[in-house]
Coordinates of N, CA and C in Angstrom, one line a residue:
Q1 N 16.4 -3.1 3.3 CA 15.7 -1.8 3.3 C 15.3 -1.4 4.7
V2 N 15.2 -0.1 4.9 CA 14.8 0.4 6.2 C 13.7 1.4 6.1
Q3 N 12.6 1.2 6.8 CA 11.6 2.2 6.8 C 11.7 3.0 8.1
L4 N 11.5 4.3 7.9 CA 11.6 5.3 9.0 C 10.3 6.1 9.1
V5 N 9.8 6.3 10.3 CA 8.6 7.1 10.6 C 8.9 8.0 11.7
E6 N 8.9 9.3 11.4 CA 9.1 10.4 12.4 C 7.7 10.8 13.0
S7 N 7.8 11.2 14.3 CA 6.7 11.8 14.9 C 7.2 12.8 16.0
G8 N 6.2 13.6 16.5 CA 6.6 14.5 17.6 C 6.7 16.0 17.2
G9 N 6.6 16.3 15.9 CA 6.7 17.7 15.5 C 5.5 18.5 15.9
G10 N 5.6 19.8 15.6 CA 4.4 20.7 16.0 C 4.9 22.1 16.1
L11 N 4.0 22.8 16.8 CA 4.3 24.3 17.0 C 4.7 24.5 18.5
M12 N 5.7 25.3 18.7 CA 6.2 25.5 20.1 C 6.7 26.9 20.2
E13 N 6.5 27.5 21.3 CA 7.1 28.9 21.5 C 8.6 28.8 21.8
A14 N 9.3 29.9 21.5 CA 10.7 29.9 21.7 C 10.9 29.7 23.2
G15 N 12.0 29.0 23.5 CA 12.3 28.6 24.9 C 11.7 27.3 25.3
G16 N 10.8 26.8 24.6 CA 10.2 25.5 24.9 C 11.0 24.3 24.5
S17 N 10.4 23.1 24.8 CA 11.1 21.9 24.5 C 10.1 21.0 23.7
M18 N 10.8 20.1 22.9 CA 10.0 19.2 22.1 C 10.9 17.9 21.9
R19 N 10.2 16.8 21.8 CA 11.0 15.6 21.5 C 10.5 14.9 20.2
L20 N 11.4 14.7 19.3 CA 11.0 14.0 18.1 C 11.4 12.5 18.3
S21 N 10.6 11.6 17.6 CA 10.9 10.2 17.6 C 11.0 9.7 16.2
C22 N 11.8 8.7 16.0 CA 11.9 8.1 14.7 C 11.9 6.6 14.9
L23 N 10.8 5.9 14.4 CA 10.7 4.5 14.5 C 11.2 3.8 13.3
S24 N 12.2 3.0 13.5 CA 12.8 2.2 12.4 C 12.2 0.8 12.2
S25 N 12.3 0.3 11.0 CA 11.8 -1.1 10.8 C 12.9 -2.1 11.2
R26 N 14.1 -1.5 11.5 CA 15.2 -2.4 11.8 C 15.8 -1.9 13.1
K27 N 16.3 -2.9 13.9 CA 16.9 -2.5 15.2 C 18.0 -1.5 15.0
V28 N 18.0 -0.4 15.7 CA 18.9 0.7 15.5 C 20.3 0.3 15.8
L29 N 20.6 -0.6 16.6 CA 21.9 -1.0 16.9 C 22.6 -1.8 15.7
T30 N 21.8 -2.1 14.7 CA 22.3 -2.8 13.5 C 22.5 -1.8 12.4
I31 N 22.3 -0.5 12.6 CA 22.4 0.5 11.6 C 23.7 1.3 12.0
E32 N 24.6 1.4 11.0 CA 25.9 2.0 11.2 C 25.7 3.5 11.8
S33 N 24.9 4.2 11.1 CA 24.7 5.6 11.5 C 23.3 6.1 11.3
M34 N 22.8 6.8 12.3 CA 21.5 7.4 12.2 C 21.6 8.8 12.6
G35 N 20.6 9.6 12.1 CA 20.7 11.0 12.4 C 19.4 11.8 12.1
W36 N 19.4 13.0 12.5 CA 18.4 13.9 12.2 C 18.9 15.1 11.4
Y37 N 18.1 15.4 10.3 CA 18.5 16.5 9.4 C 17.3 17.5 9.5
R38 N 17.6 18.7 9.1 CA 16.6 19.8 9.1 C 16.7 20.4 7.7
Q39 N 15.5 20.7 7.2 CA 15.5 21.4 5.9 C 14.5 22.6 6.0
T40 N 14.9 23.7 5.5 CA 14.0 24.9 5.4 C 13.8 25.2 3.9
P41 N 12.8 25.9 3.5 CA 12.5 26.2 2.1 C 13.7 26.8 1.4
G42 N 14.0 26.2 0.2 CA 15.1 26.7 -0.6 C 16.5 26.3 -0.2
Q43 N 16.6 25.6 0.9 CA 17.9 25.2 1.5 C 18.0 23.7 1.4
P44 N 19.3 23.2 1.3 CA 19.5 21.8 1.4 C 19.3 21.3 2.8
R45 N 19.1 20.0 2.9 CA 19.1 19.4 4.3 C 20.4 19.5 5.0
E46 N 20.3 19.9 6.2 CA 21.6 20.0 7.0 C 21.5 19.1 8.2
L47 N 22.7 18.5 8.5 CA 22.8 17.6 9.6 C 22.6 18.4 10.9
V48 N 21.7 17.9 11.8 CA 21.4 18.4 13.1 C 22.1 17.6 14.2
A49 N 22.0 16.3 14.1 CA 22.6 15.4 15.1 C 22.7 14.0 14.5
A50 N 23.8 13.4 14.9 CA 24.1 12.1 14.4 C 24.5 11.1 15.5
L51 N 24.2 9.9 15.3 CA 24.4 8.9 16.3 C 25.0 7.6 15.6
K52 N 26.2 7.2 16.0 CA 26.8 6.0 15.4 C 26.4 4.8 16.2
W53 N 26.5 3.6 15.6 CA 26.2 2.4 16.4 C 27.0 2.2 17.6
T54 N 28.2 2.8 17.6 CA 29.1 2.8 18.8 C 28.5 3.6 19.9
G55 N 27.6 4.5 19.6 CA 27.1 5.4 20.7 C 27.7 6.8 20.5
A56 N 28.7 7.0 19.7 CA 29.2 8.3 19.4 C 28.2 9.2 18.8
T57 N 28.2 10.5 19.2 CA 27.3 11.5 18.7 C 28.0 12.7 18.2
D58 N 27.3 13.4 17.3 CA 27.8 14.6 16.8 C 26.7 15.6 16.6
Y59 N 27.0 16.9 16.7 CA 25.9 17.9 16.6 C 26.3 19.0 15.8
A60 N 25.4 19.7 15.1 CA 25.6 21.0 14.5 C 25.9 22.0 15.6
D61 N 26.8 22.9 15.2 CA 27.2 23.9 16.2 C 26.0 24.7 16.7
S62 N 25.0 24.9 15.9 CA 23.9 25.7 16.2 C 23.0 25.1 17.3
V63 N 23.1 23.7 17.5 CA 22.2 23.0 18.4 C 23.0 22.4 19.6
R64 N 24.3 22.4 19.5 CA 25.1 21.7 20.5 C 24.8 22.4 21.9
G65 N 24.5 21.5 22.9 CA 24.2 22.0 24.2 C 22.7 22.1 24.4
R66 N 21.9 22.2 23.3 CA 20.5 22.3 23.4 C 19.7 21.0 23.0
F67 N 20.3 20.3 22.0 CA 19.6 19.1 21.5 C 20.4 17.9 21.9
T68 N 19.7 16.8 22.1 CA 20.3 15.6 22.4 C 19.7 14.4 21.6
I69 N 20.6 13.7 20.9 CA 20.1 12.5 20.2 C 20.4 11.3 21.0
S70 N 19.4 10.4 21.0 CA 19.5 9.2 21.8 C 18.8 8.0 21.1
R71 N 18.8 6.9 21.7 CA 18.2 5.7 21.1 C 17.7 4.8 22.3
D72 N 16.7 4.0 21.9 CA 16.4 2.9 22.9 C 17.1 1.6 22.4
N73 N 16.9 0.5 23.0 CA 17.5 -0.7 22.7 C 16.8 -1.5 21.7
D74 N 15.9 -0.8 21.0 CA 15.1 -1.6 20.0 C 15.1 -0.8 18.7
K75 N 14.1 -0.1 18.3 CA 14.0 0.4 17.0 C 13.7 1.9 16.9
T76 N 14.0 2.7 18.0 CA 13.6 4.1 18.0 C 14.8 5.0 18.4
I77 N 15.0 6.1 17.6 CA 15.9 7.1 18.1 C 15.1 8.4 18.4
Y78 N 15.7 9.2 19.2 CA 15.0 10.4 19.6 C 15.8 11.7 19.4
L79 N 15.2 12.8 19.3 CA 15.9 14.1 19.3 C 15.2 14.9 20.4
Q80 N 15.8 15.1 21.5 CA 15.3 16.0 22.5 C 15.8 17.4 22.2
M81 N 14.8 18.3 22.0 CA 15.2 19.7 21.7 C 14.7 20.6 22.8
N82 N 15.7 21.3 23.4 CA 15.4 22.2 24.5 C 15.8 23.6 24.1
N83 N 15.2 24.6 24.8 CA 15.5 26.0 24.6 C 15.4 26.3 23.1
L84 N 14.3 25.9 22.5 CA 14.0 26.1 21.1 C 14.1 27.5 20.7
K85 N 14.6 27.7 19.5 CA 14.7 29.1 18.9 C 14.0 29.1 17.6
P86 N 13.5 30.3 17.2 CA 12.8 30.4 15.9 C 13.6 29.8 14.7
E87 N 14.9 29.9 14.8 CA 15.8 29.4 13.7 C 15.9 27.9 13.7
D88 N 15.3 27.2 14.7 CA 15.2 25.8 14.7 C 14.0 25.3 13.8
T89 N 13.2 26.2 13.3 CA 12.1 25.8 12.5 C 12.5 25.1 11.2
G90 N 11.8 24.1 10.9 CA 12.1 23.4 9.6 C 11.4 22.0 9.6
V91 N 11.6 21.3 8.5 CA 11.1 19.9 8.5 C 12.3 19.1 8.9
Y92 N 12.1 18.2 9.9 CA 13.1 17.4 10.4 C 12.9 16.0 9.9
Y93 N 14.0 15.5 9.3 CA 14.0 14.1 8.7 C 14.9 13.2 9.5
C94 N 14.5 12.0 9.6 CA 15.3 10.9 10.2 C 16.0 10.2 9.1
N95 N 17.3 9.9 9.3 CA 18.1 9.3 8.4 C 18.8 8.0 8.9
A96 N 18.9 7.0 8.1 CA 19.6 5.8 8.5 C 20.5 5.4 7.4
D97 N 21.8 5.2 7.7 CA 22.8 4.8 6.7 C 23.5 3.5 7.2
L98 N 23.4 2.5 6.3 CA 24.0 1.2 6.6 C 25.5 1.2 6.3
K99 N 25.9 2.2 5.6 CA 27.3 2.4 5.1 C 27.8 1.1 4.3
R100 N 26.9 0.6 3.5 CA 27.3 -0.5 2.7 C 27.4 0.0 1.2
P101 N 28.4 -0.5 0.5 CA 28.6 -0.1 -0.9 C 27.4 -0.3 -1.7
G102 N 26.9 0.7 -2.4 CA 25.8 0.5 -3.3 C 24.5 0.7 -2.6
V103 N 24.5 0.8 -1.3 CA 23.2 0.9 -0.6 C 23.0 2.4 -0.2
P104 N 21.9 3.0 -0.7 CA 21.7 4.4 -0.3 C 21.2 4.5 1.1
A105 N 21.3 5.7 1.6 CA 20.8 6.0 2.9 C 19.3 6.1 2.8
Y106 N 18.6 5.9 3.9 CA 17.2 5.9 4.0 C 16.7 7.1 4.7
W107 N 15.5 7.6 4.3 CA 14.9 8.8 4.9 C 13.5 8.5 5.3
G108 N 13.1 9.2 6.4 CA 11.7 9.2 6.7 C 11.0 10.3 5.9
Q109 N 9.7 10.5 6.2 CA 8.9 11.4 5.5 C 9.0 12.8 6.0
G110 N 9.6 13.0 7.2 CA 9.8 14.3 7.7 C 8.6 14.7 8.7
T111 N 9.0 15.6 9.6 CA 8.0 16.1 10.5 C 8.3 17.6 10.7
Q112 N 7.3 18.4 10.7 CA 7.4 19.9 10.7 C 7.6 20.3 12.2
V113 N 8.6 21.1 12.4 CA 8.8 21.8 13.7 C 8.7 23.3 13.4
T114 N 7.9 24.0 14.1 CA 7.7 25.4 14.0 C 7.9 26.0 15.4
V115 N 8.9 27.0 15.5 CA 9.1 27.6 16.7 C 8.8 29.1 16.5
S116 N 7.8 29.6 17.3 CA 7.4 31.0 17.2 C 8.2 31.8 18.2
S117 N 8.4 33.1 17.8 CA 9.1 34.0 18.7 C 8.2 34.7 19.6

């Protein structure tokens, strides 16, 4: 089992920057895939950024070039968000997927990010 705790959300003006952190109970290099998802009211969670244990990354088109996902060598991943836009507003969830048969992905409790125009 993996526990995830997000932090770093809040209110920011458009054009500003913010960094989210996700503390895992397990060393991140032992997790096949981790990522950040965003959810807005009435919408499903959508992938914002993903980070494989190999170091490979992937981003949603809407954030590519503005957001950067990274990790430390212990138990934390980050999402650096630059040039924030109002459409970046939402609850951001950290995700950890061990990619093992029968084992579900794990989620944090989410952190609210609000970008004002």
